[in-house]
Short mmCIF file of C-alpha atoms and ligand atoms in Angstrom, two decimals:
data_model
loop_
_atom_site.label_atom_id
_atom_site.label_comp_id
_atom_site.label_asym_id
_atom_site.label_seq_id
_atom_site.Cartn_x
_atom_site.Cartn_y
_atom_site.Cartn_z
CA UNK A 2 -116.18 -102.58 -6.74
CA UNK A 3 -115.05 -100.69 -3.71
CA UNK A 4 -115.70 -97.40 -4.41
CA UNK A 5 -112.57 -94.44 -3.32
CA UNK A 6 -113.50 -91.95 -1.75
CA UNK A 7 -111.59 -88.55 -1.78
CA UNK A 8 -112.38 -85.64 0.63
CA UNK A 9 -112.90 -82.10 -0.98
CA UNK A 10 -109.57 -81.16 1.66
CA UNK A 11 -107.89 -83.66 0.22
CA UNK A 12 -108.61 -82.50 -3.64
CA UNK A 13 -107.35 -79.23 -2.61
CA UNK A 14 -104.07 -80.36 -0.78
CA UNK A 15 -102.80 -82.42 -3.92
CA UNK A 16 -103.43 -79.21 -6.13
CA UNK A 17 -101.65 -77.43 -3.71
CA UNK A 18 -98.41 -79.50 -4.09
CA UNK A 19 -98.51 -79.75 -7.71
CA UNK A 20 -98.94 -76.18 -8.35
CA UNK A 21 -96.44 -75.62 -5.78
CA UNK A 22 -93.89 -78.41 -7.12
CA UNK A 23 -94.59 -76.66 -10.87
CA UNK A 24 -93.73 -73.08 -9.86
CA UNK A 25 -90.92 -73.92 -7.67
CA UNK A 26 -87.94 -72.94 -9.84
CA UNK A 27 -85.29 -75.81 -10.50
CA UNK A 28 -82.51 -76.39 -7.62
CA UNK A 29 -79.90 -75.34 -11.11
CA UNK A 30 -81.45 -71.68 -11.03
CA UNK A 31 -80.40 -71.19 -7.34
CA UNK A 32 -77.54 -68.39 -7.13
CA UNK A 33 -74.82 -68.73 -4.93
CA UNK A 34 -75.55 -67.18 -1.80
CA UNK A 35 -72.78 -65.46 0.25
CA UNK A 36 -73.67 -64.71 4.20
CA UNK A 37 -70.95 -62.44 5.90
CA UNK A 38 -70.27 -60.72 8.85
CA UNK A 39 -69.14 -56.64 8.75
CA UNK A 40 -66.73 -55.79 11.12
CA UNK A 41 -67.26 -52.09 12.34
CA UNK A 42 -65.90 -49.86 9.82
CA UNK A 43 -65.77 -46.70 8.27
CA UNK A 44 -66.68 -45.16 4.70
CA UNK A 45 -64.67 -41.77 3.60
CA UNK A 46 -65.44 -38.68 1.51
CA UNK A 47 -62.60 -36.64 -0.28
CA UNK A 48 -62.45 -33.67 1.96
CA UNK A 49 -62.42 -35.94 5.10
CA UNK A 50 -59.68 -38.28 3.83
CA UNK A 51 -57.94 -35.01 3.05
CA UNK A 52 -57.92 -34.17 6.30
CA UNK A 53 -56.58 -36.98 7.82
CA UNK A 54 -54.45 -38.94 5.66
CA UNK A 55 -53.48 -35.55 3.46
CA UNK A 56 -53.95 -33.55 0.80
CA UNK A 57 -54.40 -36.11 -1.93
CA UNK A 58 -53.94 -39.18 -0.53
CA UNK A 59 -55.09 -42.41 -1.92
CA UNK A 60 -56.61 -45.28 -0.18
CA UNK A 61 -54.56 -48.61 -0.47
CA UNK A 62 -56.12 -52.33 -0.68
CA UNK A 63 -55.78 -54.25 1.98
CA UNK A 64 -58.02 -56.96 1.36
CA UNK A 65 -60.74 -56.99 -1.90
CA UNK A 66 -63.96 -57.65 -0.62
CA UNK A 67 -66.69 -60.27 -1.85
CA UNK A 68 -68.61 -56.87 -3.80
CA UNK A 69 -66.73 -56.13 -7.16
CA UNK A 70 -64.89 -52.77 -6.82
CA UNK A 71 -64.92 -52.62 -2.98
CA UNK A 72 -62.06 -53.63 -0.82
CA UNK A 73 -60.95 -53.51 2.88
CA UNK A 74 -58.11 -50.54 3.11
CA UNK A 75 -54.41 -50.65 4.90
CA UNK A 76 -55.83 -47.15 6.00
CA UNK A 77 -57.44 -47.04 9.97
CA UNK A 78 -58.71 -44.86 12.38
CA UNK A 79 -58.86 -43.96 15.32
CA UNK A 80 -62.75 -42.89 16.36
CA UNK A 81 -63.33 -41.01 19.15
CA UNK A 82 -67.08 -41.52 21.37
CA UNK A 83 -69.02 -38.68 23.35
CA UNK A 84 -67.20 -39.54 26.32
CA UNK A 85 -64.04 -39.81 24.93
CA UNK A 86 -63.71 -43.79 24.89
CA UNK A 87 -62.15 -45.00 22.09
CA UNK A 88 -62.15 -47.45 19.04
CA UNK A 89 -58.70 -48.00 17.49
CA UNK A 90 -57.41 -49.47 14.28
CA UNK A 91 -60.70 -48.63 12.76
CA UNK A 92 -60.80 -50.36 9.24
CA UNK A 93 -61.69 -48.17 6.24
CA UNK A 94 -63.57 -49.34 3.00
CA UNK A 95 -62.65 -48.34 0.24
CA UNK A 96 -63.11 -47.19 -2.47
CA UNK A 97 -64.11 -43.49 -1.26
CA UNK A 98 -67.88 -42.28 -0.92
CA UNK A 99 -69.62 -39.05 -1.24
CA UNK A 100 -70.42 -38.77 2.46
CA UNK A 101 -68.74 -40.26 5.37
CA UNK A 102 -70.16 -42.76 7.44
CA UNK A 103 -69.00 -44.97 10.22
CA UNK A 104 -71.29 -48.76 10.88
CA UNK A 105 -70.56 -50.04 14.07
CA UNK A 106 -72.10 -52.80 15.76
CA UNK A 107 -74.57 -52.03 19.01
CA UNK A 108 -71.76 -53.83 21.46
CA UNK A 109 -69.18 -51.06 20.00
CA UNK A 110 -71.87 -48.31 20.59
CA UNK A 111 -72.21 -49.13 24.04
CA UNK A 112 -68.56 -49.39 24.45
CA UNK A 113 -68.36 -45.98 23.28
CA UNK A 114 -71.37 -44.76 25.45
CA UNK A 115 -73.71 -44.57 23.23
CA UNK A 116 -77.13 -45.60 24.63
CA UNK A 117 -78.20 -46.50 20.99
CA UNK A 118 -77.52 -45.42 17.69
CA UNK A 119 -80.18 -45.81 15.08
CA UNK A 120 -80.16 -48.70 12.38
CA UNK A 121 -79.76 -47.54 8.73
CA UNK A 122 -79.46 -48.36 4.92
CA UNK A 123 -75.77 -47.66 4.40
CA UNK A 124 -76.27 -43.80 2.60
CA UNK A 125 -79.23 -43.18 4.73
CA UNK A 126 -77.40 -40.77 7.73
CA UNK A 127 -79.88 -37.81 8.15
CA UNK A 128 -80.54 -37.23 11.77
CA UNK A 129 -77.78 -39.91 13.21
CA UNK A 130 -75.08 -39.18 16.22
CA UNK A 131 -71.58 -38.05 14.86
CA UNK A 132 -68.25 -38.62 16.49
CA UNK A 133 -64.51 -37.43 16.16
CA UNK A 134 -62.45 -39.00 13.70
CA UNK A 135 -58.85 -39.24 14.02
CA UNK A 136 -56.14 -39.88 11.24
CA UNK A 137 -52.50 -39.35 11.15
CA UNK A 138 -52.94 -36.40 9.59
CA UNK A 139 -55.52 -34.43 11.04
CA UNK A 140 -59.05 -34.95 12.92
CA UNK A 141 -62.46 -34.65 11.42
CA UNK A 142 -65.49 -33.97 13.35
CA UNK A 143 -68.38 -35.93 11.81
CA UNK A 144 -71.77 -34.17 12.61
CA UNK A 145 -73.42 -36.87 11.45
CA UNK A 146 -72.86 -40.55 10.20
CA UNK A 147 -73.06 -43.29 12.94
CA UNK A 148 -75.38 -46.50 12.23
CA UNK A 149 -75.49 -49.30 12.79
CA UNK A 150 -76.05 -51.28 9.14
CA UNK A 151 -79.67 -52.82 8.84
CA UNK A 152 -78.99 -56.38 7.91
CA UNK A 153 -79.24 -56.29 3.89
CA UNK A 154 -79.19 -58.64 1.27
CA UNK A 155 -77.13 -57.62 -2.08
CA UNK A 156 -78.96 -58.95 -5.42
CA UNK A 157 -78.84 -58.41 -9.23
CA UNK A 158 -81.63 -58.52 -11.38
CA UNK A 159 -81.34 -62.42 -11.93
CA UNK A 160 -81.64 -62.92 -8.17
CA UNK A 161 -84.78 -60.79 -7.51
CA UNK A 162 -86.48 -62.38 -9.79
CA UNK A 163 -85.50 -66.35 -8.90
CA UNK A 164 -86.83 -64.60 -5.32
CA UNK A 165 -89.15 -62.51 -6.97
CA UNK A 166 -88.62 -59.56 -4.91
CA UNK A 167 -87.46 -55.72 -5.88
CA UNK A 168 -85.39 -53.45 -4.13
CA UNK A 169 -86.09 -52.33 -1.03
CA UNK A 170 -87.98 -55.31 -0.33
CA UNK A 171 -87.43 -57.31 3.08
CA UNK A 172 -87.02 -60.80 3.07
CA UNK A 173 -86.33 -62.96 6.08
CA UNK A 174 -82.96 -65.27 6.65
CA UNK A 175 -83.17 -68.44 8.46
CA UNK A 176 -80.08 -69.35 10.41
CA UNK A 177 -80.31 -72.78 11.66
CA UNK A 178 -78.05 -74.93 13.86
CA UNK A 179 -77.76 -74.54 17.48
CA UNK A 180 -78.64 -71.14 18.07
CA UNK A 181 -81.17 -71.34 15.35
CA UNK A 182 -82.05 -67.76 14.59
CA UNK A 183 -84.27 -66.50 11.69
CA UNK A 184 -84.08 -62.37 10.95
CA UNK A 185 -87.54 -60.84 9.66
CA UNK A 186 -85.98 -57.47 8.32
CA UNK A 187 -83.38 -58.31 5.42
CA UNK A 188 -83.80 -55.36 3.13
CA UNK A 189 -83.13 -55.99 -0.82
CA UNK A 190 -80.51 -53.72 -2.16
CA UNK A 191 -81.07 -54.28 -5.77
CA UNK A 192 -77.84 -53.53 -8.05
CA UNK A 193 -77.07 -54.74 -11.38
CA UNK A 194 -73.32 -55.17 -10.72
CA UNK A 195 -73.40 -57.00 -7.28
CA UNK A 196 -73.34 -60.42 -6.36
CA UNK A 197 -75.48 -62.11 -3.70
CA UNK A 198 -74.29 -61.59 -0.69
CA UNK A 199 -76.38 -61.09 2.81
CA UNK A 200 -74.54 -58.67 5.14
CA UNK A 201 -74.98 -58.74 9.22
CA UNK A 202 -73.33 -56.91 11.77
CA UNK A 203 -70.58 -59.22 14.11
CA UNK A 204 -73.28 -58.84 16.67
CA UNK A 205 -76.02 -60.07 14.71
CA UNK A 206 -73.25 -62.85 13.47
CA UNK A 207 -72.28 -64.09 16.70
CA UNK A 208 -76.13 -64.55 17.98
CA UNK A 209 -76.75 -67.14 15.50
CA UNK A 210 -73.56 -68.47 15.22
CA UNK A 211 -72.89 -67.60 11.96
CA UNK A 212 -69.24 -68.89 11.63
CA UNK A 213 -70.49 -72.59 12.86
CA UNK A 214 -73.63 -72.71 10.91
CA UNK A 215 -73.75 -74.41 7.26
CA UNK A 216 -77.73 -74.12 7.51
CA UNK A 217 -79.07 -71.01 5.67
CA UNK A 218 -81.92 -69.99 3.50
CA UNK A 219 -83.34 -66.78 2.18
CA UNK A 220 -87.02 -66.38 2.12
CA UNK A 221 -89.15 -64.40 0.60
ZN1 LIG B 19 -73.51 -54.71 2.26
#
């Protein structure tokens, strides 16, 4: 009888795959997930949006967005750079915020000369370049409040843990197609009421060709 011989490598490769194959959670569990592409836009307080749209006044929906609760406004601005270039027909999000903040991507920056301006966690403005803000109304001058988003990913509980991950965490997105792009900083922003849904810039967006691509995966 011809005896088989199996390598010690070769023991440990086939427990590999079936641990692998047993932990891997079934292709049903896998949530939905939603890549999109922020245009530049702005976020309002109360006192600012009563300063340029008026006493009172009340954002309008536009659009509703992907995110339950948060919607593209009828609302714009105009924003005005350090060396008084422009950005018109800037789109508001609604619904209002405690702080205002404008995300831009790093081609609008520059077209407002702006060398750079930091990337941030939406919320996260302390220290960043301001600008003017223009509204029908009135002007506001924001002393703070320009980022440009960090890529994010938005999960509920049931999606950090099919990824097990937490908030905060950073995962990486693989873009694949022709430009073929894979981003190493995706930060978690854990909420119980979101849905899953990866947000980029229109920069980031149109380097991997986003729009063209049907090849995606999150990874932990
Ligand atoms: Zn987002």
């Amino acid at each position: 009888m011809a005896a088989v011989t199996i390598t010690r490598e070769e023991v440990e490769q086939l427990v590999r795959r079936i641990v692998r194959e047993r932990t891997r959670p079934s292709a049903s569990a896998l949530p939905t997930l939603l890549v999109e592409a922020s245009a530049r836009h702005a976020h309002l307080c109360r006192a600012d949006m009563d300063t340029l749209f008026g006493e009172g006044s009340e954002l309008t929906v536009f659009k509703d967005l992907y995110q339950p609760g948060n919607f593209a406004a009828k609302e714009t601005l105009t924003l005005i750079g350090p060396r008084s270039r422009l950005i018109s027909n800037l789109r508001i999000l609604g619904p209002l915020r405690k702080e205002s903040q404008v995300e831009l991507a790093f081609t609008d920056a520059i077209s407002l000369g702006f060398n750079d301006i930091p990337i941030r966690i939406s919320g996260d403005t302390e220290g960043t370049p301001g600008c003017l803000l223009m509204g029908p109304k009135g002007v506001v001058e924001l002393k703070q409040g320009l980022i440009r988003a960090a890529i994010h990913v938005h999960m509920n509980p049931a999606g950090a843990e099919y990824f097990g991950v937490k908030h905060k965490d950073v995962m990486r997105l693989r873009v694949g197609g022709a430009a073929g792009v894979t981003f190493d900083r995706v930060t978690v922003r854990m909420d119980p009421t979101v849905r899953l849904n990866v947000h980029m810039d229109t920069d980031e967006a149109n380097a991997c060709g986003l729009h063209y691509t049907k090849e995606i995966e999150l990874m932990k």
